[in-house]
Amino acid sequence: MAKEKKQPRPKAETPRGFRDYFGAEVLERQEMLAKIAETYQRYGFDPLETSAVETVEALGKFLPDTDRPNEGVFAWQEEEDGGWVALRYDMTAPLARVAAQYRNDLPSPYRRYTFGPVWRNEKPGPGRFRQFYQCDADTVGAASVAADAEICAMLSDTLEAVGIPRGDYVVRVNNRKVLDGVLATIGLSSEDEATRQAVLRTIDKFDKVGREGVIQLLTKGRLDESGAYIDGVGLDAAAADQIVAFLLARADSNAETLVMLRKLIGTSAIGEAGVAELETIATLLDAQGYGPDRIVIDPSVVRGLGYYTGPVFEAELTFEILDDKGRPRQFGSVAGGGRYDDLVKRFTGQDVPATGVSIGVDRLLAALRAKGRISGAMQGPVVVTVMDRDRMADYQAMATELRNAGIRAEVYLGNPKNFGNQLKYADKRESPVAVIQGSDEAARGVVQIKDLILGAKIAANASLEEWKAQPAQREVARGDLVAEIRAILERQG
Amino acid sequence: MAKEKKQPRPKAETPRGFRDYFGAEVLERQEMLAKIAETYQRYGFDPLETSAVETVEALGKFLPDTDRPNEGVFAWQEEEDGGWVALRYDMTAPLARVAAQYRNDLPSPYRRYTFGPVWRNEKPGPGRFRQFYQCDADTVGAASVAADAEICAMLSDTLEAVGIPRGDYVVRVNNRKVLDGVLATIGLSSEDEATRQAVLRTIDKFDKVGREGVIQLLTKGRLDESGAYIDGVGLDAAAADQIVAFLLARADSNAETLVMLRKLIGTSAIGEAGVAELETIATLLDAQGYGPDRIVIDPSVVRGLGYYTGPVFEAELTFEILDDKGRPRQFGSVAGGGRYDDLVKRFTGQDVPATGVSIGVDRLLAALRAKGRISGAMQGPVVVTVMDRDRMADYQAMATELRNAGIRAEVYLGNPKNFGNQLKYADKRESPVAVIQGSDEAARGVVQIKDLILGAKIAANASLEEWKAQPAQREVARGDLVAEIRAILERQG
């Protein structure tokens, strides 16, 4: 190579808002995704993996959670034709593109699932990354609410498949049309778009500001915690009460909830259509054995209202965890979705109904960790230490024998001079067993096997007698290496 | 929503050079990667998943196969601080960054594997995409050639694990230092960098232009196929012969090859070091049972010579396939790698030896398909058809029962009006069985089961008698639905 000019060294840093995943973190996610995929496949969903890059045109202005259209993505211009392309920000926009592009080849309805990273050009913060995993399942081309019900049932099965027991979660179902009906009864038709959007944004704050807060915000306004005055939407008190009554309309049974909703929508046709859809969903789920212990109608579900056109749903984990300040709180939402009948139409001009769900993989993993359902540990390898650099071939042969017997094994490949470093290495690797063979042992045809788990336990707890009675290191015949180590691993469990 | 302005419809197109993967394609790759991961883990390698995005600074100017430094990547500027970031173009640059960033936390040596897409901003062409999968395993922090030997053995095991039988592949090993020694004997020291690079680029064309072509290019130059005259490197004939003799030095056994190489390097110290390394690798592999039927010393291996500093290796599939024009040719390389001792040093200034291998996932999948080792088919779901829209709950319950028995099943969710469309749909889904229940069957407590595989076979082949004797559609009791379908699936195999 040419002599390098002195250049400042590059910083070894992940870019802001991005992160790396190591060892067990990667395996845990893969195992969870494999269980999810198995469930989705059993429901007839096929895998799809789209390109990470889309044209900005195809992505459109549907980015959730941002008021800045066309911002929030990582985009660049193509050299050749100057066209703008960007990393996908979710899995729904690419699905709409695929459904339009391959509409002559795909079965209709088309059920697909997809796993993968999405990218958002947002300001990173604690626990808020600019690349994260999503895991979506959608049905394109089915107008029937049977498709929505199926996704709710599948979501329920999926949560149980990954290790959330029944009773620890609930899938809550609502319908955008019922809300439209309620808004109609208070005189807000689809023409009053600005006010409707203001109402939707306000409802979305229900969890945060509570019943009284929402009523204030829907009417005259409210003094914020920070002391700032937030202008109200300007509805009268009766209208605000009606909306809050809708949000709180969840009763003890789905049937009672439906009765309350029917009252709230009055004579609105769209509202009646929405209630009928919820009723059908409840009936279908009941027939499949998904009762209200798993899936329930709950009008307080308000999510990503931007593009949803019918049923919306959310999976919530109902057990408590401790928050940063040690206070118990519910774990909350790990998945959500709904019906969006207009996305594919952007491309084709034709109506293509669609419904789907997205699981927040990182949140679900956090939940499983909180419940102790995943270990966070990876089985470390047996480490064959190197006492004699010239006999590397013998050590490699031992590791090969172990591997051929299906046992994770490796030879220490650092500088073997300091033997203590080799045992420190085995420790860092969470190795269950170390193998040691010096020239003396080699001459006698034996090896030393050190049970590192037992050794650590003895070092921590045992009396001298126990230590003598149950040595963690012992000598075995070289020919018994594999059998002896297998026995130790079985004993360790 | 606000009234939309009339906008031209977006085109439903994957961006140029990008593609989507459907159904079985996705599953095949996942299954292959799972087998590779299992092998890598058995060797003590841990998974690592780095961010798709890196700072341009961290990526450096190591992009393979391009003469345009800092080009060839998809890069953009951060809004906040104007720093440049880019999608990774391989897995080695991110590993070097990680090894430097986490050097106090990672075990040393650090063995890791990683799977995922990489992105190259190149001109797309037939079969040449700008996003593709790589699957790498590397050992960082081990200077010993035992680490290189281990990777060769692991590569051999991996190919067999995914379904390439012994005899259908060979891992070929060479050493950059031996080539350096040969160049030293013809008077080209590491000072003559420009000439050395020209020699390396020329050698790389050996496969394409052959022995005579390389000799011409190393000396006076050569008339290209296109009629253009390519300038030669300007060596004398004896020097060119010496280099070609090196490339062709592979003998019947590793021992004979080593003898030939020793002759070619004369008294060069670096050459001798290289031959000694090759000898050690051969000895270590032999001790582990990896003979020349799997791994062989072959001086003609010349690959990505840019950053390699010692052993280089390549896995080649030796069976023949037919090319586009129907001519038999060897399948060729599916994986390669080598030792690169300078990459981590960029960040830390300290020497950190490293060696690794990268499997071309798409090429390996193509090879498995060519050998008929993967089916390319995904088990289609049982399709429960809809004869009576009002009895959707009953149909859903059938699908649920089948799924609970572990059978892939779905209810037809398109418009049920045209029953023929439902059977066409089942056909497109490659469904093994269709379930049919009209109101008459429901009243009698039975269902019709249609064996679609048998049906297709009968339609294609059978005589009338056979058709009568073995009907593909029959009526069974509703309560026997699951058992009867399981029996059909077992019969279909």
XYZ file of N, CA and C in Angstrom, chain A residues 164-172 250 315-321 329-333:
66
model
N -46.888 -14.893 26.647
C -47.742 -14.046 27.488
C -48.984 -14.868 27.816
N -49.152 -15.297 29.075
C -50.283 -16.185 29.372
C -51.626 -15.445 29.293
N -52.655 -16.224 28.994
C -54.008 -15.664 28.964
C -54.292 -15.006 30.316
N -54.900 -13.842 30.276
C -55.144 -13.112 31.519
C -54.138 -11.979 31.699
N -52.976 -12.136 31.064
C -51.955 -11.089 31.162
C -52.013 -10.108 29.994
N -52.977 -10.338 29.093
C -53.116 -9.405 27.962
C -54.586 -9.296 27.612
N -54.926 -8.261 26.874
C -56.260 -8.170 26.305
C -56.147 -7.459 24.959
N -56.875 -7.981 23.953
C -56.952 -7.297 22.668
C -58.233 -6.461 22.699
N -58.083 -5.139 22.583
C -59.224 -4.239 22.668
C -59.591 -3.754 21.266
N -67.219 1.326 27.598
C -66.960 -0.099 27.820
C -67.711 -0.600 29.040
N -53.335 -4.415 21.322
C -53.072 -5.456 22.326
C -52.364 -4.807 23.494
N -52.931 -5.001 24.663
C -52.370 -4.375 25.834
C -51.971 -5.451 26.833
N -50.816 -5.299 27.435
C -50.416 -6.218 28.496
C -50.904 -5.634 29.812
N -51.578 -6.461 30.585
C -52.306 -5.923 31.737
C -51.572 -6.106 33.052
N -50.419 -6.773 33.012
C -49.711 -6.944 34.290
C -48.928 -5.673 34.610
N -48.568 -5.582 35.879
C -47.865 -4.384 36.318
C -46.357 -4.595 36.317
N -45.653 -3.557 35.987
C -44.199 -3.548 36.173
C -43.867 -2.281 36.959
N -46.864 0.297 37.426
C -47.773 0.756 36.371
C -48.003 -0.387 35.393
N -49.110 -0.298 34.633
C -49.390 -1.346 33.659
C -48.385 -1.277 32.522
N -48.063 -2.441 31.958
C -47.059 -2.442 30.905
C -47.542 -1.695 29.669
N -48.818 -1.894 29.322
C -49.388 -1.130 28.209
C -49.330 -1.826 26.867
N -49.450 -1.022 25.825
C -49.651 -1.523 24.466
C -48.380 -2.124 23.862
